[in-house]
mmCIF file of C-alpha atoms in Angstrom:
data_model
loop_
_atom_site.group_PDB
_atom_site.id
_atom_site.type_symbol
_atom_site.label_atom_id
_atom_site.label_comp_id
_atom_site.label_asym_id
_atom_site.label_seq_id
_atom_site.Cartn_x
_atom_site.Cartn_y
_atom_site.Cartn_z
ATOM 1 C CA MET A 15 -0.121 -14.120 -20.495
ATOM 2 C CA SER A 16 3.668 -14.618 -20.167
ATOM 3 C CA GLY A 17 3.511 -18.100 -18.724
ATOM 4 C CA ALA A 18 4.297 -18.494 -15.047
ATOM 5 C CA TRP A 19 5.427 -14.923 -14.435
ATOM 6 C CA LEU A 20 2.116 -13.056 -14.503
ATOM 7 C CA GLN A 21 -1.396 -13.620 -13.201
ATOM 8 C CA ILE A 22 -4.496 -11.520 -13.829
ATOM 9 C CA PRO A 23 -6.985 -12.664 -11.179
ATOM 10 C CA ASP A 24 -9.812 -10.463 -12.509
ATOM 11 C CA PRO A 25 -9.367 -9.696 -16.229
ATOM 12 C CA LYS A 26 -10.726 -6.289 -17.283
ATOM 13 C CA PRO A 27 -10.330 -5.890 -21.060
ATOM 14 C CA SER A 28 -11.763 -2.367 -20.979
ATOM 15 C CA ALA A 29 -9.533 -1.124 -18.128
ATOM 16 C CA ALA A 30 -7.763 2.161 -18.788
ATOM 17 C CA ILE A 31 -4.548 1.115 -17.035
ATOM 18 C CA ARG A 32 -2.869 -1.970 -15.581
ATOM 19 C CA LEU A 33 -1.305 -2.137 -12.124
ATOM 20 C CA LEU A 34 1.664 -4.491 -11.912
ATOM 21 C CA CYS A 35 2.452 -5.656 -8.340
ATOM 22 C CA LEU A 36 5.760 -7.075 -7.094
ATOM 23 C CA PRO A 37 6.245 -8.902 -3.751
ATOM 24 C CA HIS A 38 8.832 -8.528 -0.984
ATOM 25 C CA ALA A 39 11.730 -10.892 -0.268
ATOM 26 C CA GLY A 40 10.212 -14.311 0.336
ATOM 27 C CA GLY A 41 6.789 -12.923 -0.484
ATOM 28 C CA THR A 42 4.179 -14.139 -2.918
ATOM 29 C CA ALA A 43 1.462 -12.674 -5.086
ATOM 30 C CA SER A 44 -1.019 -13.489 -2.314
ATOM 31 C CA LEU A 45 -0.047 -10.198 -0.642
ATOM 32 C CA TYR A 46 -2.020 -8.378 -3.323
ATOM 33 C CA ARG A 47 -4.918 -10.729 -4.018
ATOM 34 C CA PRO A 48 -7.244 -8.880 -1.572
ATOM 35 C CA TRP A 49 -6.812 -5.823 -3.813
ATOM 36 C CA VAL A 50 -8.944 -7.455 -6.511
ATOM 37 C CA LYS A 51 -12.141 -6.425 -4.704
ATOM 38 C CA LEU A 52 -10.843 -2.936 -3.917
ATOM 39 C CA LEU A 53 -9.843 -1.789 -7.399
ATOM 40 C CA PRO A 54 -12.329 -0.142 -9.795
ATOM 41 C CA ASP A 55 -13.088 -1.467 -13.270
ATOM 42 C CA SER A 56 -10.714 1.103 -14.742
ATOM 43 C CA ILE A 57 -7.635 -0.600 -13.207
ATOM 44 C CA GLU A 58 -6.608 -4.181 -14.027
ATOM 45 C CA LEU A 59 -4.467 -5.943 -11.426
ATOM 46 C CA VAL A 60 -1.455 -7.909 -12.710
ATOM 47 C CA LEU A 61 0.409 -10.030 -10.147
ATOM 48 C CA VAL A 62 4.064 -10.914 -10.624
ATOM 49 C CA CYS A 63 4.900 -14.467 -9.554
ATOM 50 C CA LEU A 64 8.648 -14.715 -9.010
ATOM 51 C CA PRO A 65 10.635 -17.981 -9.117
ATOM 52 C CA GLY A 66 11.001 -19.944 -5.881
ATOM 53 C CA ARG A 67 7.448 -19.602 -4.549
ATOM 54 C CA GLU A 68 3.870 -20.865 -4.982
ATOM 55 C CA GLN A 69 3.508 -22.743 -8.268
ATOM 56 C CA ARG A 70 7.153 -21.891 -9.071
ATOM 57 C CA CYS A 71 8.584 -23.310 -5.838
ATOM 58 C CA ASN A 72 10.883 -25.691 -7.738
ATOM 59 C CA GLU A 73 12.479 -22.849 -9.726
ATOM 60 C CA VAL A 74 15.548 -20.962 -8.533
ATOM 61 C CA MET A 75 15.512 -17.193 -8.153
ATOM 62 C CA PRO A 76 18.184 -15.574 -10.362
ATOM 63 C CA ALA A 77 21.332 -14.801 -8.389
ATOM 64 C CA ASP A 78 21.640 -11.245 -9.667
ATOM 65 C CA MET A 79 19.292 -8.368 -10.439
ATOM 66 C CA GLN A 80 20.411 -8.008 -14.050
ATOM 67 C CA THR A 81 19.312 -11.543 -14.895
ATOM 68 C CA LEU A 82 16.004 -11.184 -13.063
ATOM 69 C CA ILE A 83 15.174 -7.936 -14.860
ATOM 70 C CA ALA A 84 16.061 -9.380 -18.261
ATOM 71 C CA LEU A 85 13.665 -12.296 -17.667
ATOM 72 C CA LEU A 86 10.931 -10.167 -16.130
ATOM 73 C CA SER A 87 11.060 -7.536 -18.869
ATOM 74 C CA ARG A 88 10.541 -10.258 -21.465
ATOM 75 C CA ALA A 89 7.544 -11.520 -19.495
ATOM 76 C CA VAL A 90 5.836 -8.130 -19.164
ATOM 77 C CA LYS A 91 6.145 -7.082 -22.808
ATOM 78 C CA PRO A 92 2.665 -8.469 -23.675
ATOM 79 C CA ILE A 93 1.031 -6.125 -21.117
ATOM 80 C CA LEU A 94 2.743 -2.991 -22.439
ATOM 81 C CA ASP A 95 0.046 -2.588 -25.080
ATOM 82 C CA LYS A 96 -1.805 -0.208 -22.747
ATOM 83 C CA PRO A 97 -0.730 2.204 -19.988
ATOM 84 C CA TRP A 98 0.602 0.588 -16.841
ATOM 85 C CA ALA A 99 1.784 1.460 -13.361
ATOM 86 C CA VAL A 100 3.812 -0.595 -10.894
ATOM 87 C CA PHE A 101 3.701 -1.152 -7.129
ATOM 88 C CA GLY A 102 6.567 -2.889 -5.363
ATOM 89 C CA HIS A 103 6.888 -3.668 -1.666
ATOM 90 C CA SER A 104 10.348 -3.781 -0.032
ATOM 91 C CA MET A 105 12.502 -5.870 -2.409
ATOM 92 C CA GLY A 106 9.691 -5.482 -4.937
ATOM 93 C CA ALA A 107 10.202 -1.699 -4.931
ATOM 94 C CA THR A 108 13.781 -2.111 -6.106
ATOM 95 C CA VAL A 109 12.718 -4.627 -8.744
ATOM 96 C CA ALA A 110 9.977 -2.228 -9.919
ATOM 97 C CA HIS A 111 12.471 0.620 -10.255
ATOM 98 C CA GLU A 112 15.026 -1.511 -12.073
ATOM 99 C CA LEU A 113 12.331 -2.826 -14.431
ATOM 100 C CA ALA A 114 11.284 0.728 -15.286
ATOM 101 C CA LEU A 115 14.909 1.780 -15.869
ATOM 102 C CA PHE A 116 15.502 -1.204 -18.153
ATOM 103 C CA LEU A 117 12.352 -0.777 -20.227
ATOM 104 C CA CYS A 118 13.014 2.931 -20.710
ATOM 105 C CA SER A 119 16.618 2.222 -21.736
ATOM 106 C CA GLU A 120 15.239 -0.140 -24.383
ATOM 107 C CA ASN A 121 12.797 2.532 -25.615
ATOM 108 C CA LEU A 122 9.866 0.396 -24.507
ATOM 109 C CA SER A 123 6.781 1.675 -22.754
ATOM 110 C CA GLY A 124 7.665 2.870 -19.253
ATOM 111 C CA PRO A 125 5.238 3.083 -16.326
ATOM 112 C CA GLU A 126 2.831 5.951 -15.798
ATOM 113 C CA HIS A 127 3.540 5.869 -12.051
ATOM 114 C CA ILE A 128 5.847 3.952 -9.701
ATOM 115 C CA PHE A 129 4.771 3.161 -6.147
ATOM 116 C CA VAL A 130 7.737 2.168 -3.963
ATOM 117 C CA SER A 131 6.712 0.729 -0.613
ATOM 118 C CA ALA A 132 8.837 0.184 2.517
ATOM 119 C CA ARG A 133 12.138 0.586 0.685
ATOM 120 C CA GLU A 134 14.968 3.093 0.921
ATOM 121 C CA ALA A 135 15.994 5.034 -2.171
ATOM 122 C CA PRO A 136 18.819 3.437 -4.198
ATOM 123 C CA GLN A 137 21.452 5.932 -3.033
ATOM 124 C CA PHE A 138 20.812 4.803 0.547
ATOM 125 C CA GLN A 139 20.817 1.080 -0.183
ATOM 126 C CA ARG A 140 23.055 -0.511 2.427
ATOM 127 C CA GLY A 141 23.378 -4.075 1.216
ATOM 128 C CA GLY A 142 23.314 -6.523 4.097
ATOM 129 C CA SER A 143 24.074 -10.005 5.309
ATOM 130 C CA VAL A 144 20.643 -11.399 6.208
ATOM 131 C CA HIS A 145 21.133 -14.069 3.536
ATOM 132 C CA LYS A 146 24.145 -15.347 5.515
ATOM 133 C CA LEU A 147 22.274 -15.790 8.811
ATOM 134 C CA ASP A 148 21.685 -19.225 10.253
ATOM 135 C CA ASP A 149 18.115 -20.509 10.215
ATOM 136 C CA GLU A 150 17.246 -19.404 13.746
ATOM 137 C CA SER A 151 18.580 -15.867 13.205
ATOM 138 C CA LEU A 152 16.836 -15.593 9.850
ATOM 139 C CA CYS A 153 13.539 -16.623 11.438
ATOM 140 C CA ARG A 154 13.963 -13.984 14.144
ATOM 141 C CA GLN A 155 14.563 -11.358 11.466
ATOM 142 C CA LEU A 156 11.396 -12.367 9.608
ATOM 143 C CA VAL A 157 9.310 -12.225 12.783
ATOM 144 C CA LYS A 158 10.792 -8.801 13.634
ATOM 145 C CA LEU A 159 9.629 -7.402 10.291
ATOM 146 C CA GLY A 160 6.147 -8.774 10.894
ATOM 147 C CA GLY A 161 5.442 -10.346 7.514
ATOM 148 C CA THR A 162 5.638 -13.995 8.534
ATOM 149 C CA ALA A 163 3.492 -15.718 11.147
ATOM 150 C CA PRO A 164 5.836 -17.079 13.866
ATOM 151 C CA GLU A 165 3.848 -20.310 14.147
ATOM 152 C CA LEU A 166 4.622 -21.135 10.499
ATOM 153 C CA LEU A 167 8.340 -20.953 11.164
ATOM 154 C CA GLU A 168 7.961 -23.386 14.054
ATOM 155 C CA ILE A 169 6.890 -26.175 11.670
ATOM 156 C CA PRO A 170 10.077 -27.910 10.424
ATOM 157 C CA GLU A 171 8.574 -28.938 7.079
ATOM 158 C CA LEU A 172 7.398 -25.407 6.294
ATOM 159 C CA ARG A 173 10.644 -23.884 7.469
ATOM 160 C CA ALA A 174 12.581 -26.210 5.150
ATOM 161 C CA LEU A 175 10.342 -25.125 2.280
ATOM 162 C CA LEU A 176 10.331 -21.383 2.966
ATOM 163 C CA LEU A 177 13.833 -20.485 4.109
ATOM 164 C CA PRO A 178 15.834 -21.422 0.975
ATOM 165 C CA ALA A 179 13.669 -19.160 -1.237
ATOM 166 C CA ILE A 180 13.781 -16.339 1.310
ATOM 167 C CA ARG A 181 17.551 -16.655 1.513
ATOM 168 C CA GLN A 182 17.814 -16.496 -2.292
ATOM 169 C CA ASP A 183 15.731 -13.321 -2.353
ATOM 170 C CA TYR A 184 17.812 -11.666 0.355
ATOM 171 C CA HIS A 185 21.011 -12.588 -1.472
ATOM 172 C CA LEU A 186 19.691 -10.942 -4.625
ATOM 173 C CA ILE A 187 18.546 -7.722 -2.987
ATOM 174 C CA GLU A 188 21.505 -7.379 -0.613
ATOM 175 C CA THR A 189 24.079 -7.733 -3.388
ATOM 176 C CA SER A 190 22.343 -5.675 -6.084
ATOM 177 C CA LYS A 191 23.538 -2.285 -7.330
ATOM 178 C CA VAL A 192 21.427 0.333 -9.073
ATOM 179 C CA SER A 193 21.913 -0.021 -12.831
ATOM 180 C CA SER A 194 21.540 3.638 -13.813
ATOM 181 C CA VAL A 195 21.553 7.130 -12.320
ATOM 182 C CA GLN A 196 19.036 8.345 -14.906
ATOM 183 C CA PRO A 197 15.852 9.791 -13.355
ATOM 184 C CA LEU A 198 12.559 8.544 -14.760
ATOM 185 C CA ASN A 199 9.928 10.794 -16.302
ATOM 186 C CA CYS A 200 6.963 9.354 -14.417
ATOM 187 C CA PRO A 201 5.767 10.302 -10.910
ATOM 188 C CA ILE A 202 7.062 8.302 -7.960
ATOM 189 C CA THR A 203 5.145 7.775 -4.732
ATOM 190 C CA ALA A 204 6.965 6.356 -1.715
ATOM 191 C CA LEU A 205 4.796 4.653 0.918
ATOM 192 C CA VAL A 206 6.072 3.885 4.424
ATOM 193 C CA GLY A 207 4.931 2.548 7.772
ATOM 194 C CA ARG A 208 5.731 4.974 10.589
ATOM 195 C CA ASP A 209 7.004 2.163 12.834
ATOM 196 C CA ASP A 210 9.076 0.344 10.198
ATOM 197 C CA PRO A 211 12.302 -0.780 11.953
ATOM 198 C CA GLU A 212 14.082 -1.049 8.596
ATOM 199 C CA LEU A 213 13.318 2.349 7.071
ATOM 200 C CA SER A 214 13.570 6.018 7.986
ATOM 201 C CA THR A 215 11.452 8.738 6.428
ATOM 202 C CA ASP A 216 14.615 10.408 5.100
ATOM 203 C CA ASP A 217 15.652 7.213 3.308
ATOM 204 C CA ALA A 218 12.229 7.026 1.654
ATOM 205 C CA GLN A 219 12.263 10.738 0.825
ATOM 206 C CA GLY A 220 15.390 10.083 -1.214
ATOM 207 C CA TRP A 221 13.288 8.581 -4.013
ATOM 208 C CA GLN A 222 12.540 12.173 -5.007
ATOM 209 C CA GLN A 223 15.818 12.419 -6.916
ATOM 210 C CA TRP A 224 14.843 9.495 -9.164
ATOM 211 C CA THR A 225 12.072 11.288 -11.022
ATOM 212 C CA ASN A 226 11.865 14.309 -13.298
ATOM 213 C CA SER A 227 8.158 14.420 -12.513
ATOM 214 C CA GLU A 228 6.197 14.654 -9.254
ATOM 215 C CA PHE A 229 7.189 12.928 -6.038
ATOM 216 C CA HIS A 230 4.944 12.142 -3.074
ATOM 217 C CA LEU A 231 5.614 10.550 0.308
ATOM 218 C CA LYS A 232 2.707 8.821 2.036
ATOM 219 C CA GLU A 233 2.918 7.566 5.623
ATOM 220 C CA TYR A 234 0.701 4.974 7.302
ATOM 221 C CA SER A 235 0.346 3.620 10.803
ATOM 222 C CA GLY A 236 2.143 0.318 11.145
ATOM 223 C CA ASN A 237 5.463 -1.446 10.616
ATOM 224 C CA HIS A 238 7.231 -2.860 7.569
ATOM 225 C CA PHE A 239 4.019 -4.620 6.523
ATOM 226 C CA TYR A 240 1.664 -1.699 7.152
ATOM 227 C CA LEU A 241 -0.158 -2.436 3.886
ATOM 228 C CA SER A 242 -1.520 -5.712 5.274
ATOM 229 C CA ASP A 243 -3.239 -3.754 8.067
ATOM 230 C CA CYS A 244 -4.911 -1.161 5.842
ATOM 231 C CA PRO A 245 -5.179 -2.446 2.249
ATOM 232 C CA ASP A 246 -8.265 -0.313 1.646
ATOM 233 C CA LEU A 247 -6.385 2.908 2.476
ATOM 234 C CA VAL A 248 -3.383 1.937 0.375
ATOM 235 C CA VAL A 249 -5.480 0.981 -2.648
ATOM 236 C CA ALA A 250 -7.588 4.140 -2.316
ATOM 237 C CA HIS A 251 -4.403 6.224 -2.484
ATOM 238 C CA ILE A 252 -3.159 4.335 -5.553
ATOM 239 C CA VAL A 253 -6.518 4.767 -7.271
ATOM 240 C CA GLN A 254 -6.512 8.475 -6.503
ATOM 241 C CA LYS A 255 -3.063 8.920 -8.068
ATOM 242 C CA LEU A 256 -3.849 6.861 -11.171
ATOM 243 C CA HIS A 257 -7.199 8.519 -11.776
ATOM 244 C CA LEU A 258 -5.516 11.895 -11.983
ATOM 245 C CA ALA A 259 -4.168 10.655 -15.313
ATOM 246 C CA TYR A 260 -6.870 8.097 -16.163
ATOM 247 C CA PRO A 261 -10.212 9.289 -14.740
ATOM 248 C CA LEU A 262 -13.247 7.048 -14.812
#
């Protein structure tokens, strides 16, 4: 199953559709592992394991989006033999969108639905300089977003392990440009936390222009990592959307 890139924690050969999940900057596939018990038999969970983390901690994240998408698209080809959808959180939302654009440009099977979480639409992408921050400032930024336990960043050995990969991810996402202005033909759902300090509702609403199909905006209580507080609600919404096309 595409080597180190993909994991299927609960294989479901008879599933009607696969759900590919992409992590945030510095994030790992562990964000989505609790979803295994929440998804029905009709949906098979596929976790994307990016370079620079977990079992790939000794690998370097590509420096640009084009290279990452070329490698990732090669890795996902084996799972395109049945319908698939994709969920990406923060940086993962941009990667999900770029992957869909690339596969469609190559006349390969595109997703049935894209779920973009906690990420502004490409036309509102502002770049940034988080990757240039010193270690202390970078740690404060991570704590502000709420996705990293502060006590972990207080351990020098863990900080030395985590920060280089996080910095690589931020460099990639802050310097990337959208590769195409072509809208996709599948539905897009944008999911946001109402108290996200990094994202406005208007910036999320902008994803509407990237689809020729339906667009939905779903809000949840919480900050940038709202989905960690209510995984059952998030998964229930995904299941509802996918079962409109692939009922049990």
